[in-house]
PDB file of C-alpha atoms in Angstrom:
ATOM      1  CA  PHE A   1     -31.806  38.533 -36.565  1.00  0.00           C
ATOM      2  CA  MET A   2     -34.500  36.281 -35.040  1.00  0.00           C
ATOM      3  CA  GLY A   3     -32.667  33.173 -36.230  1.00  0.00           C
ATOM      4  CA  CYS A   4     -29.479  34.327 -34.508  1.00  0.00           C
ATOM      5  CA  LEU A   5     -31.394  35.173 -31.340  1.00  0.00           C
ATOM      6  CA  ILE A   6     -33.101  31.759 -31.277  1.00  0.00           C
ATOM      7  CA  TRP A   7     -29.767  30.062 -31.902  1.00  0.00           C
ATOM      8  CA  ALA A   8     -28.110  32.019 -29.065  1.00  0.00           C
ATOM      9  CA  VAL A   9     -30.936  31.098 -26.644  1.00  0.00           C
ATOM     10  CA  PHE A  10     -30.787  27.452 -27.690  1.00  0.00           C
ATOM     11  CA  ASP A  11     -27.003  27.434 -27.260  1.00  0.00           C
ATOM     12  CA  GLU A  12     -27.305  28.999 -23.791  1.00  0.00           C
ATOM     13  CA  VAL A  13     -30.015  26.508 -22.691  1.00  0.00           C
ATOM     14  CA  TYR A  14     -27.932  23.613 -24.006  1.00  0.00           C
ATOM     15  CA  TYR A  15     -24.922  24.876 -22.040  1.00  0.00           C
ATOM     16  CA  TYR A  16     -26.928  25.043 -18.782  1.00  0.00           C
ATOM     17  CA  VAL A  17     -28.463  21.589 -19.299  1.00  0.00           C
ATOM     18  CA  GLU A  18     -25.015  20.144 -19.962  1.00  0.00           C
ATOM     19  CA  GLU A  19     -23.541  21.845 -16.881  1.00  0.00           C
ATOM     20  CA  SER A  20     -26.462  20.657 -14.750  1.00  0.00           C
ATOM     21  CA  ALA A  21     -25.888  17.060 -15.893  1.00  0.00           C
ATOM     22  CA  LYS A  22     -22.181  17.349 -15.078  1.00  0.00           C
ATOM     23  CA  ALA A  23     -22.988  18.768 -11.633  1.00  0.00           C
ATOM     24  CA  LYS A  24     -25.327  15.825 -10.959  1.00  0.00           C
ATOM     25  CA  ILE A  25     -22.577  13.365 -11.919  1.00  0.00           C
ATOM     26  CA  TYR A  26     -20.034  15.186  -9.729  1.00  0.00           C
ATOM     27  CA  ARG A  27     -22.431  15.180  -6.766  1.00  0.00           C
ATOM     28  CA  LYS A  28     -22.874  11.432  -7.180  1.00  0.00           C
ATOM     29  CA  MET A  29     -19.101  10.892  -7.412  1.00  0.00           C
ATOM     30  CA  ILE A  30     -18.644  12.657  -4.069  1.00  0.00           C
ATOM     31  CA  TYR A  31     -20.717  10.019  -2.246  1.00  0.00           C
ATOM     32  CA  ILE A  32     -20.086   6.807  -4.223  1.00  0.00           C
ATOM     33  CA  ASP A  33     -16.973   4.623  -4.148  1.00  0.00           C
ATOM     34  CA  VAL A  34     -16.031   4.149  -7.806  1.00  0.00           C
ATOM     35  CA  MET A  35     -14.549   0.662  -7.387  1.00  0.00           C
ATOM     36  CA  THR A  36     -17.402  -0.993  -5.473  1.00  0.00           C
ATOM     37  CA  GLY A  37     -20.416   1.192  -6.250  1.00  0.00           C
ATOM     38  CA  MET A  38     -21.097   1.437  -2.506  1.00  0.00           C
ATOM     39  CA  GLU A  39     -21.553   4.651  -0.639  1.00  0.00           C
ATOM     40  CA  ASN A  40     -18.210   5.969   0.623  1.00  0.00           C
ATOM     41  CA  ARG A  41     -16.872   7.465   3.858  1.00  0.00           C
ATOM     42  CA  THR A  42     -18.058  10.937   2.818  1.00  0.00           C
ATOM     43  CA  ALA A  43     -21.616   9.619   2.438  1.00  0.00           C
ATOM     44  CA  PHE A  44     -21.347   7.898   5.823  1.00  0.00           C
ATOM     45  CA  GLU A  45     -20.162  11.079   7.526  1.00  0.00           C
ATOM     46  CA  LYS A  46     -22.929  13.085   5.840  1.00  0.00           C
ATOM     47  CA  MET A  47     -25.518  10.563   7.035  1.00  0.00           C
ATOM     48  CA  LEU A  48     -24.305  10.948  10.615  1.00  0.00           C
ATOM     49  CA  GLY A  49     -26.395  14.117  10.880  1.00  0.00           C
ATOM     50  CA  ASP A  50     -29.336  11.730  11.313  1.00  0.00           C
ATOM     51  CA  ASP A  51     -30.040  10.120  14.667  1.00  0.00           C
ATOM     52  CA  VAL A  52     -27.628   7.199  14.364  1.00  0.00           C
ATOM     53  CA  SER A  53     -27.369   6.470  18.060  1.00  0.00           C
ATOM     54  CA  ALA A  54     -31.043   5.646  18.538  1.00  0.00           C
ATOM     55  CA  GLU A  55     -32.059   2.298  19.971  1.00  0.00           C
ATOM     56  CA  GLY A  56     -32.038  -0.712  17.662  1.00  0.00           C
ATOM     57  CA  ILE A  57     -29.202   0.385  15.366  1.00  0.00           C
ATOM     58  CA  ALA A  58     -26.295  -1.928  14.635  1.00  0.00           C
ATOM     59  CA  TYR A  59     -22.914  -0.957  13.224  1.00  0.00           C
ATOM     60  CA  ILE A  60     -21.017  -3.749  11.512  1.00  0.00           C
ATOM     61  CA  VAL A  61     -17.410  -3.293  10.365  1.00  0.00           C
ATOM     62  CA  PHE A  62     -15.920  -5.713   7.792  1.00  0.00           C
ATOM     63  CA  ASP A  63     -12.195  -5.983   7.181  1.00  0.00           C
ATOM     64  CA  ASN A  64     -10.816  -8.161   4.376  1.00  0.00           C
ATOM     65  CA  ASP A  65      -8.147 -10.552   5.641  1.00  0.00           C
ATOM     66  CA  ASN A  66      -4.907 -10.993   3.699  1.00  0.00           C
ATOM     67  CA  LEU A  67      -5.522  -8.246   1.130  1.00  0.00           C
ATOM     68  CA  LYS A  68      -1.829  -7.326   1.153  1.00  0.00           C
ATOM     69  CA  VAL A  69      -0.866 -10.971   0.571  1.00  0.00           C
ATOM     70  CA  ILE A  70      -3.301 -11.159  -2.340  1.00  0.00           C
ATOM     71  CA  ASN A  71      -2.003  -7.895  -3.821  1.00  0.00           C
ATOM     72  CA  ASP A  72       1.625  -9.030  -3.422  1.00  0.00           C
ATOM     73  CA  ASN A  73       1.118 -12.563  -4.784  1.00  0.00           C
ATOM     74  CA  CYS A  74      -1.632 -12.112  -7.364  1.00  0.00           C
ATOM     75  CA  GLY A  75      -1.437  -8.427  -8.268  1.00  0.00           C
ATOM     76  CA  HIS A  76      -3.536  -5.408  -7.471  1.00  0.00           C
ATOM     77  CA  GLN A  77      -6.180  -6.389 -10.015  1.00  0.00           C
ATOM     78  CA  ALA A  78      -6.880  -9.492  -7.926  1.00  0.00           C
ATOM     79  CA  GLY A  79      -7.063  -7.334  -4.784  1.00  0.00           C
ATOM     80  CA  ASP A  80      -9.468  -4.949  -6.507  1.00  0.00           C
ATOM     81  CA  LEU A  81     -11.591  -7.902  -7.609  1.00  0.00           C
ATOM     82  CA  LEU A  82     -11.665  -9.137  -4.008  1.00  0.00           C
ATOM     83  CA  LEU A  83     -12.925  -5.728  -2.836  1.00  0.00           C
ATOM     84  CA  ARG A  84     -15.652  -5.663  -5.516  1.00  0.00           C
ATOM     85  CA  GLU A  85     -16.742  -9.226  -4.708  1.00  0.00           C
ATOM     86  CA  THR A  86     -16.777  -8.526  -0.958  1.00  0.00           C
ATOM     87  CA  ALA A  87     -18.950  -5.480  -1.647  1.00  0.00           C
ATOM     88  CA  LYS A  88     -21.354  -7.667  -3.676  1.00  0.00           C
ATOM     89  CA  CYS A  89     -21.594 -10.167  -0.797  1.00  0.00           C
ATOM     90  CA  ILE A  90     -22.304  -7.392   1.704  1.00  0.00           C
ATOM     91  CA  ARG A  91     -24.960  -5.785  -0.507  1.00  0.00           C
ATOM     92  CA  LYS A  92     -26.558  -9.178  -1.156  1.00  0.00           C
ATOM     93  CA  VAL A  93     -27.014  -9.833   2.557  1.00  0.00           C
ATOM     94  CA  PHE A  94     -27.602  -6.324   3.918  1.00  0.00           C
ATOM     95  CA  GLY A  95     -28.483  -4.113   0.939  1.00  0.00           C
ATOM     96  CA  LYS A  96     -32.251  -4.375   1.310  1.00  0.00           C
ATOM     97  CA  PHE A  97     -32.414  -3.377   4.966  1.00  0.00           C
ATOM     98  CA  GLY A  98     -29.155  -1.560   5.693  1.00  0.00           C
ATOM     99  CA  ARG A  99     -26.882   1.134   4.340  1.00  0.00           C
ATOM    100  CA  CYS A 100     -23.591  -0.220   3.048  1.00  0.00           C
ATOM    101  CA  PHE A 101     -20.379   1.828   2.873  1.00  0.00           C
ATOM    102  CA  ARG A 102     -16.763   1.329   1.869  1.00  0.00           C
ATOM    103  CA  ILE A 103     -15.036   3.454   4.485  1.00  0.00           C
ATOM    104  CA  GLY A 104     -11.380   2.663   3.789  1.00  0.00           C
ATOM    105  CA  GLY A 105      -9.008   0.516   1.758  1.00  0.00           C
ATOM    106  CA  ASP A 106     -10.390  -2.890   2.700  1.00  0.00           C
ATOM    107  CA  GLU A 107     -12.895  -1.778   5.323  1.00  0.00           C
ATOM    108  CA  PHE A 108     -16.633  -1.783   4.885  1.00  0.00           C
ATOM    109  CA  LEU A 109     -19.349  -0.652   7.265  1.00  0.00           C
ATOM    110  CA  VAL A 110     -23.047  -1.455   7.382  1.00  0.00           C
ATOM    111  CA  LEU A 111     -25.583   0.474   9.418  1.00  0.00           C
ATOM    112  CA  LEU A 112     -28.747  -1.489  10.222  1.00  0.00           C
ATOM    113  CA  ARG A 113     -31.882  -0.015  11.768  1.00  0.00           C
ATOM    114  CA  GLY A 114     -34.663  -1.809  13.621  1.00  0.00           C
ATOM    115  CA  ILE A 115     -32.488  -4.645  14.900  1.00  0.00           C
ATOM    116  CA  ARG A 116     -33.895  -6.514  17.904  1.00  0.00           C
ATOM    117  CA  SER A 117     -30.900  -8.600  18.912  1.00  0.00           C
ATOM    118  CA  MET A 118     -27.220  -9.125  18.306  1.00  0.00           C
ATOM    119  CA  GLU A 119     -28.097 -12.699  17.308  1.00  0.00           C
ATOM    120  CA  GLU A 120     -29.805 -11.329  14.147  1.00  0.00           C
ATOM    121  CA  VAL A 121     -26.632  -9.444  13.303  1.00  0.00           C
ATOM    122  CA  LYS A 122     -24.387 -12.443  14.012  1.00  0.00           C
ATOM    123  CA  VAL A 123     -26.406 -14.751  11.738  1.00  0.00           C
ATOM    124  CA  CYS A 124     -26.050 -12.316   8.822  1.00  0.00           C
ATOM    125  CA  ALA A 125     -22.365 -11.648   9.571  1.00  0.00           C
ATOM    126  CA  ASP A 126     -21.618 -15.384   9.653  1.00  0.00           C
ATOM    127  CA  ARG A 127     -23.301 -15.672   6.254  1.00  0.00           C
ATOM    128  CA  ILE A 128     -20.971 -12.968   4.878  1.00  0.00           C
ATOM    129  CA  CYS A 129     -17.944 -14.870   6.244  1.00  0.00           C
ATOM    130  CA  ARG A 130     -19.061 -18.015   4.404  1.00  0.00           C
ATOM    131  CA  MET A 131     -19.774 -16.136   1.162  1.00  0.00           C
ATOM    132  CA  VAL A 132     -16.405 -14.365   1.159  1.00  0.00           C
ATOM    133  CA  THR A 133     -14.554 -17.631   1.942  1.00  0.00           C
ATOM    134  CA  GLU A 134     -16.243 -19.195  -1.098  1.00  0.00           C
ATOM    135  CA  LEU A 135     -14.468 -16.571  -3.246  1.00  0.00           C
ATOM    136  CA  SER A 136     -11.108 -18.329  -2.577  1.00  0.00           C
ATOM    137  CA  PRO A 137      -9.639 -19.459  -5.897  1.00  0.00           C
ATOM    138  CA  SER A 138      -7.568 -22.191  -4.229  1.00  0.00           C
ATOM    139  CA  SER A 139      -6.860 -23.720  -0.855  1.00  0.00           C
ATOM    140  CA  LYS A 140      -3.403 -22.104  -1.014  1.00  0.00           C
ATOM    141  CA  LEU A 141      -4.815 -18.585  -1.107  1.00  0.00           C
ATOM    142  CA  GLN A 142      -7.463 -18.148   1.577  1.00  0.00           C
ATOM    143  CA  ILE A 143      -9.882 -15.262   1.223  1.00  0.00           C
ATOM    144  CA  SER A 144     -11.801 -14.262   4.310  1.00  0.00           C
ATOM    145  CA  CYS A 145     -12.978 -11.295   6.335  1.00  0.00           C
ATOM    146  CA  SER A 146     -13.068 -10.363   9.986  1.00  0.00           C
ATOM    147  CA  ILE A 147     -16.206  -8.713  11.311  1.00  0.00           C
ATOM    148  CA  GLY A 148     -16.966  -6.619  14.373  1.00  0.00           C
ATOM    149  CA  ALA A 149     -20.454  -5.560  15.387  1.00  0.00           C
ATOM    150  CA  VAL A 150     -22.048  -3.392  18.048  1.00  0.00           C
ATOM    151  CA  MET A 151     -25.621  -2.365  18.822  1.00  0.00           C
ATOM    152  CA  THR A 152     -26.691   0.985  20.204  1.00  0.00           C
ATOM    153  CA  PHE A 153     -28.924  -0.298  22.982  1.00  0.00           C
ATOM    154  CA  GLU A 154     -26.155  -2.420  24.508  1.00  0.00           C
ATOM    155  CA  GLU A 155     -23.285   0.065  24.332  1.00  0.00           C
ATOM    156  CA  GLY A 156     -22.524   3.812  24.329  1.00  0.00           C
ATOM    157  CA  SER A 157     -24.413   6.545  22.611  1.00  0.00           C
ATOM    158  CA  SER A 158     -22.130   8.510  20.275  1.00  0.00           C
ATOM    159  CA  TYR A 159     -21.645   7.118  16.802  1.00  0.00           C
ATOM    160  CA  GLU A 160     -17.881   7.658  17.066  1.00  0.00           C
ATOM    161  CA  GLU A 161     -17.714   5.363  20.106  1.00  0.00           C
ATOM    162  CA  LEU A 162     -19.942   2.781  18.450  1.00  0.00           C
ATOM    163  CA  VAL A 163     -18.043   2.696  15.152  1.00  0.00           C
ATOM    164  CA  ASN A 164     -14.732   2.600  17.012  1.00  0.00           C
ATOM    165  CA  MET A 165     -16.020  -0.287  19.143  1.00  0.00           C
ATOM    166  CA  ALA A 166     -17.168  -2.212  16.051  1.00  0.00           C
ATOM    167  CA  ASP A 167     -13.777  -1.560  14.432  1.00  0.00           C
ATOM    168  CA  GLN A 168     -11.953  -2.815  17.535  1.00  0.00           C
ATOM    169  CA  ARG A 169     -14.109  -5.928  17.492  1.00  0.00           C
ATOM    170  CA  ALA A 170     -13.184  -6.549  13.832  1.00  0.00           C
ATOM    171  CA  TYR A 171      -9.495  -6.396  14.795  1.00  0.00           C
ATOM    172  CA  SER A 172     -10.189  -8.675  17.739  1.00  0.00           C
ATOM    173  CA  ALA A 173     -11.810 -11.161  15.323  1.00  0.00           C
ATOM    174  CA  LYS A 174      -8.757 -10.899  13.060  1.00  0.00           C
ATOM    175  CA  ASN A 175      -6.432 -11.557  16.001  1.00  0.00           C
ATOM    176  CA  ARG A 176      -8.456 -14.639  16.976  1.00  0.00           C
ATOM    177  CA  GLY A 177      -7.577 -16.293  13.690  1.00  0.00           C
ATOM    178  CA  LYS A 178      -9.395 -14.314  10.967  1.00  0.00           C
ATOM    179  CA  ASN A 179     -12.676 -15.182   9.267  1.00  0.00           C
ATOM    180  CA  GLN A 180     -14.466 -14.565  12.573  1.00  0.00           C
ATOM    181  CA  VAL A 181     -17.307 -12.440  13.863  1.00  0.00           C
ATOM    182  CA  CYS A 182     -16.820 -10.613  17.157  1.00  0.00           C
ATOM    183  CA  CYS A 183     -19.928  -9.151  18.779  1.00  0.00           C
ATOM    184  CA  GLU A 184     -18.580  -8.676  22.307  1.00  0.00           C
TER     185      GLU A 184
END
């Protein structure tokens, strides 16, 4: 009888440990973009409960240029590779002092704290543009990104306005000829 009881307890403990491990994996999957390993839009929206309109915060929106052209001409695997490589470039430049998110198909967002000037942001954003351009496999197929940035102390106060403004600036950069940074 004792052997059966010990076995039943062990089986029950094993079941709970296994379920707990699965729950931990599921919780992680909710907040991480599987393709890039970056935090996703859900993680960004969850983070917005923090004070993300305080002074010295920058929002930077990145939009890959020509992703549709790459998908159409080289296949979706090439487009997926572009997204993963763009994510690596962004994490390399901003990962140590910012939070990096993939918020849509080919859109990324970085939130930086403790920024003193838009010039700091522009220098880093220009570096990303150069790194992404270097991913181009040939001169025929240009890979680039358009970037929009905004800082809290120079603009509005709600995060929705700030992110929208950064997004509009990314589209403005794209309309200027792509592979540009727009900070105003």
